[in-house]
Short mmCIF file of C-alpha atoms and ligand atoms in Angstrom, two decimals:
data_model
loop_
_atom_site.label_atom_id
_atom_site.label_comp_id
_atom_site.label_asym_id
_atom_site.label_seq_id
_atom_site.Cartn_x
_atom_site.Cartn_y
_atom_site.Cartn_z
CA MET A 174 114.57 -74.12 -32.24
CA PHE A 175 112.78 -72.66 -29.22
CA GLU A 176 113.83 -69.07 -30.04
CA LYS A 177 110.98 -69.03 -32.52
CA LEU A 178 108.34 -69.44 -29.83
CA PHE A 179 106.39 -66.49 -28.47
CA MET A 180 104.50 -66.30 -25.20
CA THR A 181 100.91 -67.41 -25.65
CA PRO A 182 98.21 -65.50 -23.78
CA GLN A 183 97.25 -67.06 -20.48
CA ASP A 184 93.78 -68.65 -20.31
CA PRO A 185 91.65 -65.88 -18.72
CA LEU A 186 90.07 -68.31 -16.24
CA LEU A 187 93.46 -69.62 -15.10
CA LYS A 188 94.59 -66.01 -14.70
CA LEU A 189 91.52 -65.34 -12.57
CA ILE A 190 92.32 -68.37 -10.36
CA ASN A 191 95.84 -67.01 -9.79
CA GLU A 192 94.52 -63.59 -8.87
CA PHE A 193 91.99 -65.12 -6.48
CA ASN A 194 94.63 -67.31 -4.83
CA THR A 195 96.93 -64.37 -4.15
CA ASP A 196 94.12 -62.13 -2.83
CA LYS A 197 94.71 -61.83 0.95
CA ARG A 198 91.14 -60.78 1.86
CA THR A 199 89.56 -63.49 4.01
CA ASP A 200 85.99 -62.90 2.86
CA LYS A 201 86.79 -63.37 -0.84
CA ILE A 202 84.37 -65.29 -3.08
CA ASP A 203 85.37 -67.30 -6.16
CA LEU A 204 82.53 -67.60 -8.65
CA GLY A 205 84.90 -68.03 -11.58
CA VAL A 206 86.14 -71.60 -11.57
CA GLY A 207 83.74 -74.16 -13.04
CA VAL A 208 83.94 -76.83 -10.36
CA TYR A 209 81.29 -77.93 -7.87
CA ARG A 210 81.85 -76.78 -4.30
CA ASN A 211 79.91 -77.74 -1.18
CA GLN A 212 78.82 -75.31 1.55
CA LYS A 213 82.31 -75.45 3.05
CA GLY A 214 83.78 -74.31 -0.24
CA VAL A 215 85.32 -77.74 -0.85
CA THR A 216 85.19 -79.77 -4.08
CA PRO A 217 84.70 -83.10 -2.31
CA VAL A 218 85.67 -86.61 -3.28
CA MET A 219 82.23 -88.21 -3.52
CA ASN A 220 81.46 -90.98 -1.01
CA ALA A 221 80.85 -93.58 -3.71
CA VAL A 222 84.15 -92.61 -5.33
CA LYS A 223 85.98 -93.09 -2.00
CA SER A 224 84.41 -96.54 -1.55
CA ALA A 225 85.17 -97.60 -5.12
CA GLU A 226 88.72 -96.37 -4.69
CA SER A 227 89.32 -98.45 -1.60
CA GLN A 228 87.90 -101.51 -3.37
CA LEU A 229 90.28 -100.85 -6.24
CA ILE A 230 93.31 -100.55 -4.00
CA LYS A 231 92.39 -103.79 -2.28
CA ASN A 232 91.55 -105.83 -5.36
CA GLN A 233 93.44 -104.49 -8.33
CA ASP A 234 96.26 -106.90 -9.07
CA SER A 235 97.80 -105.37 -12.16
CA LYS A 236 98.58 -102.02 -13.70
CA SER A 237 99.32 -103.54 -17.09
CA TYR A 238 98.00 -101.86 -20.25
CA LEU A 239 94.30 -102.15 -20.97
CA GLY A 240 94.42 -101.26 -24.65
CA LEU A 241 93.41 -98.34 -26.83
CA ALA A 242 89.69 -98.49 -26.01
CA GLY A 243 90.36 -98.37 -22.28
CA ASP A 244 88.03 -100.09 -19.83
CA MET A 245 85.38 -101.89 -21.87
CA GLU A 246 83.00 -102.44 -18.99
CA TYR A 247 83.18 -98.75 -18.09
CA LEU A 248 82.33 -97.92 -21.70
CA ASP A 249 79.38 -100.29 -21.77
CA LEU A 250 78.00 -99.03 -18.46
CA MET A 251 78.47 -95.40 -19.47
CA GLY A 252 76.95 -96.17 -22.86
CA HIS A 253 73.95 -97.64 -21.12
CA LEU A 254 73.66 -94.68 -18.75
CA VAL A 255 73.77 -92.13 -21.56
CA PHE A 256 72.27 -93.97 -24.52
CA GLY A 257 70.08 -96.44 -22.63
CA GLY A 258 67.04 -95.41 -24.65
CA ILE A 259 68.65 -96.22 -27.99
CA ARG A 260 70.28 -99.52 -27.15
CA PRO A 261 69.09 -101.34 -30.27
CA LYS A 262 71.49 -99.21 -32.30
CA LYS A 263 74.51 -100.28 -30.24
CA SER A 264 76.28 -102.06 -33.10
CA ARG A 265 76.34 -98.77 -35.00
CA PHE A 266 78.41 -97.08 -32.28
CA ALA A 267 82.19 -96.76 -32.20
CA TYR A 268 83.44 -95.76 -28.76
CA LEU A 269 86.51 -95.42 -26.64
CA GLN A 270 87.52 -94.12 -23.25
CA THR A 271 89.30 -90.76 -23.32
CA PRO A 272 91.31 -88.61 -20.90
CA GLY A 273 88.34 -86.44 -19.87
CA GLY A 274 85.70 -84.80 -22.01
CA SER A 275 88.33 -82.50 -23.53
CA ALA A 276 90.19 -85.36 -25.22
CA ALA A 277 86.86 -86.76 -26.45
CA LEU A 278 86.10 -83.39 -28.07
CA ARG A 279 89.56 -83.29 -29.63
CA LEU A 280 89.43 -86.89 -30.90
CA ALA A 281 86.03 -86.14 -32.39
CA GLY A 282 87.52 -83.08 -34.07
CA ASP A 283 90.37 -85.23 -35.40
CA ILE A 284 88.12 -87.91 -36.86
CA ILE A 285 85.85 -85.29 -38.45
CA LYS A 286 88.91 -83.65 -40.03
CA ARG A 287 90.24 -86.99 -41.23
CA SER A 288 86.98 -88.17 -42.69
CA THR A 289 85.59 -84.95 -44.20
CA PRO A 290 88.29 -82.24 -44.09
CA TYR A 291 86.05 -79.40 -45.27
CA THR A 292 83.31 -80.00 -42.74
CA ARG A 293 82.42 -76.93 -40.75
CA VAL A 294 81.65 -77.10 -37.06
CA TRP A 295 78.86 -74.76 -35.95
CA VAL A 296 79.36 -73.44 -32.44
CA GLY A 297 76.80 -71.33 -30.56
CA LEU A 298 78.19 -68.32 -28.67
CA PRO A 299 79.04 -67.85 -25.95
CA CYS A 300 80.58 -71.31 -25.63
CA TRP A 301 82.95 -73.06 -23.25
CA THR A 302 86.32 -71.26 -23.58
CA ASN A 303 88.04 -74.36 -24.93
CA HIS A 304 85.56 -75.39 -27.64
CA ILE A 305 86.89 -73.18 -30.41
CA PRO A 306 90.60 -73.73 -29.54
CA ILE A 307 90.08 -77.52 -29.55
CA PHE A 308 88.37 -77.62 -32.96
CA SER A 309 90.82 -75.09 -34.41
CA ALA A 310 93.70 -77.24 -33.19
CA ALA A 311 92.11 -80.16 -35.05
CA GLY A 312 92.27 -78.00 -38.18
CA LEU A 313 88.52 -77.62 -38.58
CA LYS A 314 86.70 -74.65 -39.96
CA ILE A 315 84.43 -73.12 -37.34
CA GLU A 316 81.24 -71.16 -37.89
CA THR A 317 79.62 -69.36 -35.00
CA PHE A 318 76.10 -68.23 -34.26
CA ASN A 319 74.41 -66.50 -31.39
CA TYR A 320 73.07 -69.02 -28.87
CA TYR A 321 72.16 -66.70 -26.04
CA ASP A 322 69.79 -63.76 -25.96
CA ARG A 323 71.56 -61.76 -23.28
CA GLU A 324 68.88 -59.12 -23.12
CA ASN A 325 66.16 -61.59 -22.10
CA GLY A 326 68.27 -64.35 -20.55
CA HIS A 327 67.06 -67.17 -22.79
CA VAL A 328 68.12 -69.10 -25.89
CA ASP A 329 68.28 -67.04 -29.09
CA PHE A 330 66.42 -69.76 -30.92
CA GLU A 331 65.91 -67.73 -34.06
CA SER A 332 69.69 -67.60 -34.47
CA VAL A 333 70.02 -71.30 -33.71
CA MET A 334 67.49 -72.12 -36.44
CA MET A 335 69.15 -69.70 -38.83
CA ALA A 336 72.46 -71.50 -38.27
CA THR A 337 70.90 -74.88 -39.01
CA THR A 338 69.43 -73.40 -42.19
CA ASN A 339 72.73 -71.87 -43.31
CA ALA A 340 74.74 -75.00 -42.57
CA GLN A 341 75.48 -77.35 -45.45
CA ALA A 342 74.76 -81.07 -45.51
CA GLY A 343 77.56 -82.85 -43.66
CA ASP A 344 78.31 -79.90 -41.35
CA VAL A 345 78.51 -80.61 -37.64
CA ILE A 346 76.53 -78.69 -35.02
CA LEU A 347 77.90 -78.68 -31.49
CA LEU A 348 75.16 -78.96 -28.86
CA GLN A 349 75.57 -78.96 -25.11
CA ALA A 350 73.15 -81.61 -23.90
CA CYS A 351 72.36 -79.95 -20.54
CA GLY A 352 73.58 -77.34 -18.06
CA HIS A 353 74.97 -75.09 -20.79
CA ASN A 354 78.36 -73.61 -20.02
CA PRO A 355 78.58 -70.60 -19.72
CA THR A 356 74.95 -69.41 -19.95
CA GLY A 357 73.06 -71.99 -17.87
CA VAL A 358 70.32 -71.79 -20.49
CA ASP A 359 69.23 -75.02 -22.18
CA LEU A 360 67.02 -75.77 -25.16
CA ASN A 361 63.48 -76.85 -24.31
CA LEU A 362 61.85 -80.01 -25.69
CA GLU A 363 60.11 -78.22 -28.56
CA GLN A 364 63.38 -76.60 -29.57
CA TRP A 365 65.21 -79.94 -29.42
CA LYS A 366 62.54 -81.41 -31.70
CA CYS A 367 63.05 -78.60 -34.22
CA ILE A 368 66.81 -79.16 -34.17
CA ALA A 369 66.36 -82.90 -34.59
CA GLN A 370 64.12 -82.26 -37.59
CA GLN A 371 66.59 -79.81 -39.12
CA CYS A 372 69.44 -82.29 -38.69
CA VAL A 373 67.49 -84.96 -40.54
CA GLU A 374 66.13 -82.71 -43.28
CA ARG A 375 69.36 -80.82 -43.90
CA GLY A 376 71.81 -83.67 -43.32
CA LEU A 377 73.54 -82.03 -40.34
CA ILE A 378 75.48 -84.05 -37.81
CA PRO A 379 74.75 -83.32 -34.16
CA PHE A 380 77.72 -83.41 -31.83
CA PHE A 381 76.79 -83.53 -28.14
CA ASP A 382 79.01 -82.25 -25.40
CA LEU A 383 77.82 -83.93 -22.20
CA ALA A 384 79.87 -82.40 -19.40
CA TYR A 385 77.16 -81.73 -16.81
CA HIS A 386 75.02 -84.86 -16.90
CA GLY A 387 72.92 -85.08 -13.74
CA LEU A 388 73.65 -81.53 -12.62
CA ALA A 389 70.78 -79.79 -14.41
CA ASP A 390 67.42 -81.55 -13.87
CA GLY A 391 68.54 -85.10 -13.10
CA LEU A 392 70.20 -88.05 -14.80
CA GLU A 393 67.21 -88.97 -16.95
CA THR A 394 65.75 -85.57 -17.77
CA ASP A 395 69.16 -84.20 -18.72
CA LEU A 396 69.24 -86.62 -21.63
CA SER A 397 65.84 -85.67 -23.07
CA GLY A 398 67.22 -83.48 -25.84
CA LEU A 399 69.98 -85.91 -26.71
CA ASN A 400 67.48 -88.75 -26.97
CA ILE A 401 65.07 -86.75 -29.12
CA VAL A 402 67.83 -86.00 -31.60
CA MET A 403 69.68 -89.33 -31.52
CA ASP A 404 66.44 -91.19 -32.00
CA ILE A 405 66.00 -89.91 -35.52
CA VAL A 406 69.41 -88.96 -36.93
CA PRO A 407 71.59 -91.50 -38.73
CA GLU A 408 74.92 -90.13 -37.47
CA ALA A 409 76.00 -88.30 -34.32
CA LEU A 410 78.89 -87.80 -31.92
CA ALA A 411 78.91 -87.45 -28.15
CA ALA A 412 81.77 -86.40 -25.88
CA VAL A 413 81.12 -87.52 -22.31
CA SER A 414 82.90 -86.20 -19.23
CA CYS A 415 82.89 -87.64 -15.69
CA SER A 416 84.76 -84.64 -14.30
CA LYS A 417 81.77 -82.87 -12.76
CA ASN A 418 79.12 -85.52 -12.11
CA PHE A 419 81.56 -87.98 -10.51
CA GLY A 420 83.87 -85.23 -9.21
CA LEU A 421 86.78 -86.93 -10.98
CA TYR A 422 88.28 -83.78 -12.48
CA ARG A 423 91.96 -84.61 -12.14
CA GLU A 424 91.51 -88.29 -12.96
CA ARG A 425 90.77 -87.36 -16.57
CA THR A 426 87.78 -89.62 -17.18
CA GLY A 427 85.67 -89.37 -20.30
CA ALA A 428 84.56 -91.16 -23.43
CA LEU A 429 83.73 -90.54 -27.05
CA TYR A 430 80.74 -92.27 -28.66
CA VAL A 431 80.30 -92.01 -32.42
CA MET A 432 77.03 -93.19 -33.95
CA THR A 433 77.46 -94.23 -37.58
CA PRO A 434 74.88 -95.39 -40.14
CA SER A 435 75.97 -99.08 -40.05
CA SER A 436 77.95 -101.57 -38.01
CA LYS A 437 80.54 -101.73 -40.80
CA LYS A 438 81.05 -97.94 -40.62
CA ALA A 439 81.30 -98.18 -36.83
CA GLU A 440 84.06 -100.78 -37.19
CA VAL A 441 86.01 -98.62 -39.65
CA SER A 442 85.53 -95.51 -37.50
CA LEU A 443 86.85 -97.33 -34.46
CA THR A 444 90.09 -98.29 -36.21
CA ASN A 445 90.56 -94.62 -37.10
CA LEU A 446 89.81 -93.46 -33.57
CA PHE A 447 92.33 -95.99 -32.26
CA GLU A 448 94.97 -94.72 -34.64
CA LEU A 449 94.31 -91.10 -33.72
CA ALA A 450 94.48 -91.93 -30.02
CA ARG A 451 97.62 -94.04 -30.48
CA THR A 452 99.48 -91.15 -32.07
CA SER A 453 98.68 -88.69 -29.29
CA TYR A 454 98.06 -89.94 -25.74
CA SER A 455 97.95 -93.63 -26.78
CA MET A 456 95.90 -95.14 -23.95
CA PRO A 457 93.64 -93.36 -21.49
CA PRO A 458 94.41 -93.26 -17.75
CA ASP A 459 92.63 -96.06 -15.92
CA HIS A 460 91.92 -94.96 -12.38
CA GLY A 461 88.86 -92.71 -12.90
CA ALA A 462 87.18 -95.08 -15.36
CA ALA A 463 87.75 -98.03 -13.03
CA ILE A 464 86.04 -96.05 -10.25
CA VAL A 465 83.06 -95.19 -12.46
CA ARG A 466 82.82 -98.85 -13.53
CA LEU A 467 82.67 -100.01 -9.91
CA ILE A 468 80.04 -97.41 -9.06
CA LEU A 469 77.79 -98.05 -12.03
CA ARG A 470 77.80 -101.82 -11.70
CA ASP A 471 77.11 -101.97 -7.99
CA ALA A 472 73.53 -101.16 -6.95
CA GLU A 473 74.53 -99.78 -3.54
CA LEU A 474 77.39 -97.61 -4.76
CA ARG A 475 75.28 -96.37 -7.60
CA GLN A 476 72.47 -95.39 -5.28
CA ASP A 477 74.94 -93.58 -3.08
CA TRP A 478 76.42 -91.73 -6.07
CA GLU A 479 72.99 -90.75 -7.39
CA ALA A 480 71.94 -89.48 -3.95
CA GLU A 481 75.06 -87.36 -3.57
CA LEU A 482 74.69 -86.05 -7.12
CA ALA A 483 71.10 -85.09 -6.29
CA GLU A 484 72.32 -83.23 -3.20
CA MET A 485 74.80 -81.30 -5.31
CA ARG A 486 72.10 -80.49 -7.84
CA ASN A 487 69.66 -79.38 -5.15
CA GLN A 488 72.21 -77.12 -3.51
CA ILE A 489 72.90 -75.42 -6.85
CA GLN A 490 69.18 -75.12 -7.56
CA LEU A 491 68.53 -73.55 -4.16
CA THR A 492 71.16 -70.88 -4.81
CA ARG A 493 69.71 -70.32 -8.28
CA MET A 494 66.24 -69.70 -6.87
CA GLN A 495 67.55 -67.39 -4.17
CA LEU A 496 69.51 -65.35 -6.67
CA ALA A 497 66.48 -65.18 -8.98
CA GLN A 498 64.71 -63.20 -6.27
CA GLY A 499 66.96 -60.29 -7.21
CA THR A 500 68.90 -57.79 -5.18
CA GLY A 501 66.09 -55.47 -4.15
CA LYS A 502 67.03 -52.86 -6.74
CA HIS A 503 67.59 -55.34 -9.57
CA ASN A 504 65.28 -57.92 -11.06
CA LEU A 505 67.13 -61.19 -11.77
CA SER A 506 64.06 -63.39 -12.25
CA PHE A 507 65.33 -64.73 -15.60
CA ILE A 508 67.86 -66.79 -13.59
CA LYS A 509 65.17 -69.15 -12.33
CA ASP A 510 64.66 -70.67 -15.81
CA GLY A 511 68.31 -71.66 -16.08
CA LYS A 512 69.80 -75.10 -15.47
CA GLY A 513 72.96 -76.47 -13.92
CA MET A 514 75.96 -74.82 -12.36
CA PHE A 515 76.11 -71.58 -14.32
CA THR A 516 74.24 -68.38 -14.92
CA MET A 517 75.23 -65.18 -16.67
CA LEU A 518 74.73 -61.92 -14.86
CA PRO A 519 73.66 -58.81 -16.75
CA ILE A 520 76.86 -57.05 -15.78
CA THR A 521 79.50 -54.95 -17.52
CA ALA A 522 83.28 -55.46 -17.49
CA GLU A 523 83.62 -52.34 -15.36
CA GLN A 524 81.13 -53.67 -12.79
CA ILE A 525 82.93 -57.04 -12.71
CA ALA A 526 86.18 -55.19 -12.01
CA ARG A 527 84.52 -53.23 -9.17
CA LEU A 528 83.19 -56.43 -7.62
CA ARG A 529 86.73 -57.78 -7.61
CA LYS A 530 88.43 -54.62 -6.38
CA ASP A 531 85.92 -53.41 -3.81
CA HIS A 532 84.29 -56.66 -2.67
CA ALA A 533 86.83 -59.48 -3.40
CA ILE A 534 84.27 -61.22 -5.61
CA TYR A 535 85.74 -62.97 -8.65
CA MET A 536 83.88 -64.00 -11.80
CA ALA A 537 84.60 -64.64 -15.48
CA ALA A 538 84.90 -61.62 -17.78
CA ASN A 539 81.65 -62.47 -19.57
CA GLY A 540 79.63 -62.34 -16.32
CA ARG A 541 79.34 -66.11 -15.94
CA ILE A 542 79.08 -67.19 -12.35
CA ASN A 543 79.35 -70.66 -10.88
CA LEU A 544 76.37 -70.99 -8.54
CA ALA A 545 78.15 -73.79 -6.69
CA GLY A 546 80.84 -71.29 -5.73
CA LEU A 547 78.39 -69.29 -3.62
CA PRO A 548 77.77 -70.84 -0.20
CA GLN A 549 74.82 -69.72 1.95
CA SER A 550 77.27 -68.12 4.40
CA LYS A 551 78.37 -65.65 1.72
CA PHE A 552 75.06 -65.16 -0.04
CA ASP A 553 74.06 -61.90 1.68
CA LYS A 554 77.47 -60.36 1.12
CA PHE A 555 77.24 -61.24 -2.57
CA ILE A 556 73.75 -59.80 -2.95
CA SER A 557 74.61 -56.48 -1.32
CA ALA A 558 77.82 -56.18 -3.38
CA LEU A 559 75.82 -56.89 -6.53
CA ASP A 560 73.21 -54.37 -5.52
CA ALA A 561 75.95 -51.79 -5.04
CA VAL A 562 77.70 -52.27 -8.39
CA LEU A 563 74.81 -52.96 -10.78
CA ALA A 564 73.55 -49.78 -12.40
C1 PLP B 623 81.12 -77.55 -21.68
C2 PLP B 623 82.31 -78.37 -21.29
N1 PLP B 623 82.69 -79.37 -22.08
C3 PLP B 623 83.75 -80.14 -21.77
C4 PLP B 623 84.48 -79.92 -20.64
C5 PLP B 623 85.67 -80.81 -20.42
O1 PLP B 623 85.82 -81.35 -19.19
P1 PLP B 623 86.98 -82.36 -18.82
O2 PLP B 623 87.98 -82.38 -19.91
O3 PLP B 623 87.55 -81.86 -17.55
O4 PLP B 623 86.32 -83.68 -18.65
C6 PLP B 623 84.13 -78.88 -19.78
C7 PLP B 623 84.89 -78.58 -18.58
O5 PLP B 623 84.75 -77.61 -17.90
C8 PLP B 623 83.00 -78.08 -20.12
O6 PLP B 623 82.58 -77.07 -19.34
#
């Protein structure tokens, strides 16, 4: 049986991590991996997470199954955090806890495929490296459009609007709610309004990927676009991840929320989501969701979490603003308009290779850098290396 298998290509980012780890140079800089790092280069366990964890260890008296939906209180609290502004529609939502945002994206893909097999998913490029593989694995047809105007460092909104015009009624459009990965360039409020209008007029279904909530402008502002759209569309999907904003990466904590036109449709959708989950991972892991539940329901822990999240955001923003000042020879001012952890450098593959070879600086092949991977102590080294390699 297994003779028929061929080697699959290694994920380029995982390959980059391996190369970085085996690089013996002590002054190396990793701007490739998409995780938050503090000034010491550590991806910390957040204080509120530590406190919630010790409460859990002390008080949890069973590890018995929780059921297909996962932790209901976590789902309600997360639902309130993300969809607080549209609470009256709650009965029209079907939702379940998922192993990270990735499983939420996949489950969403599965239910789209099951319900309307010929639906196309419109994905703006460049996208997160796993978006297209996840939807392809769900058997969906994918259409792409240009999201990013690389020349000017902002959203290629003409292309976005063109895509919404070319899409057919019932097609899904994937939208990153904030802190776009990999470009760091988000839609502005006017653009969100246009998209919302297009979705309503053309019968398109918005599908939000919310993986960086709180890391762009703040917990409330980061939801502005999502709220504008969800306020007026009858149907939508949202994949939520707690990997970055709670620092729970390996605990695989996420959720999928599906907004349907009626409570009856929500009920039917939920039975389908349960069945899809049951036949793959069955039930989601509990630990991360239990931590998030404890944080969100306790005023003190929540305050602590929000304060630490703000610190993370501010650190990233500070680095963004410093980098936007340019290298002396090169103007990088477009970077200041970006949001969240990422920005894309105007850099060629050959220059990226030189940064790695000559300066031990690692970044993704498309020029995406993780601003949280650049501590103040290494900032000057990075700027002079960039100055040296950029044409
Ligand atoms: C845009 C985007 N969506 C979703 C995810 C999924 O995150 P996770 O499955 O770790 O929760 C990521 C992770 O990097 C991401 O960047």
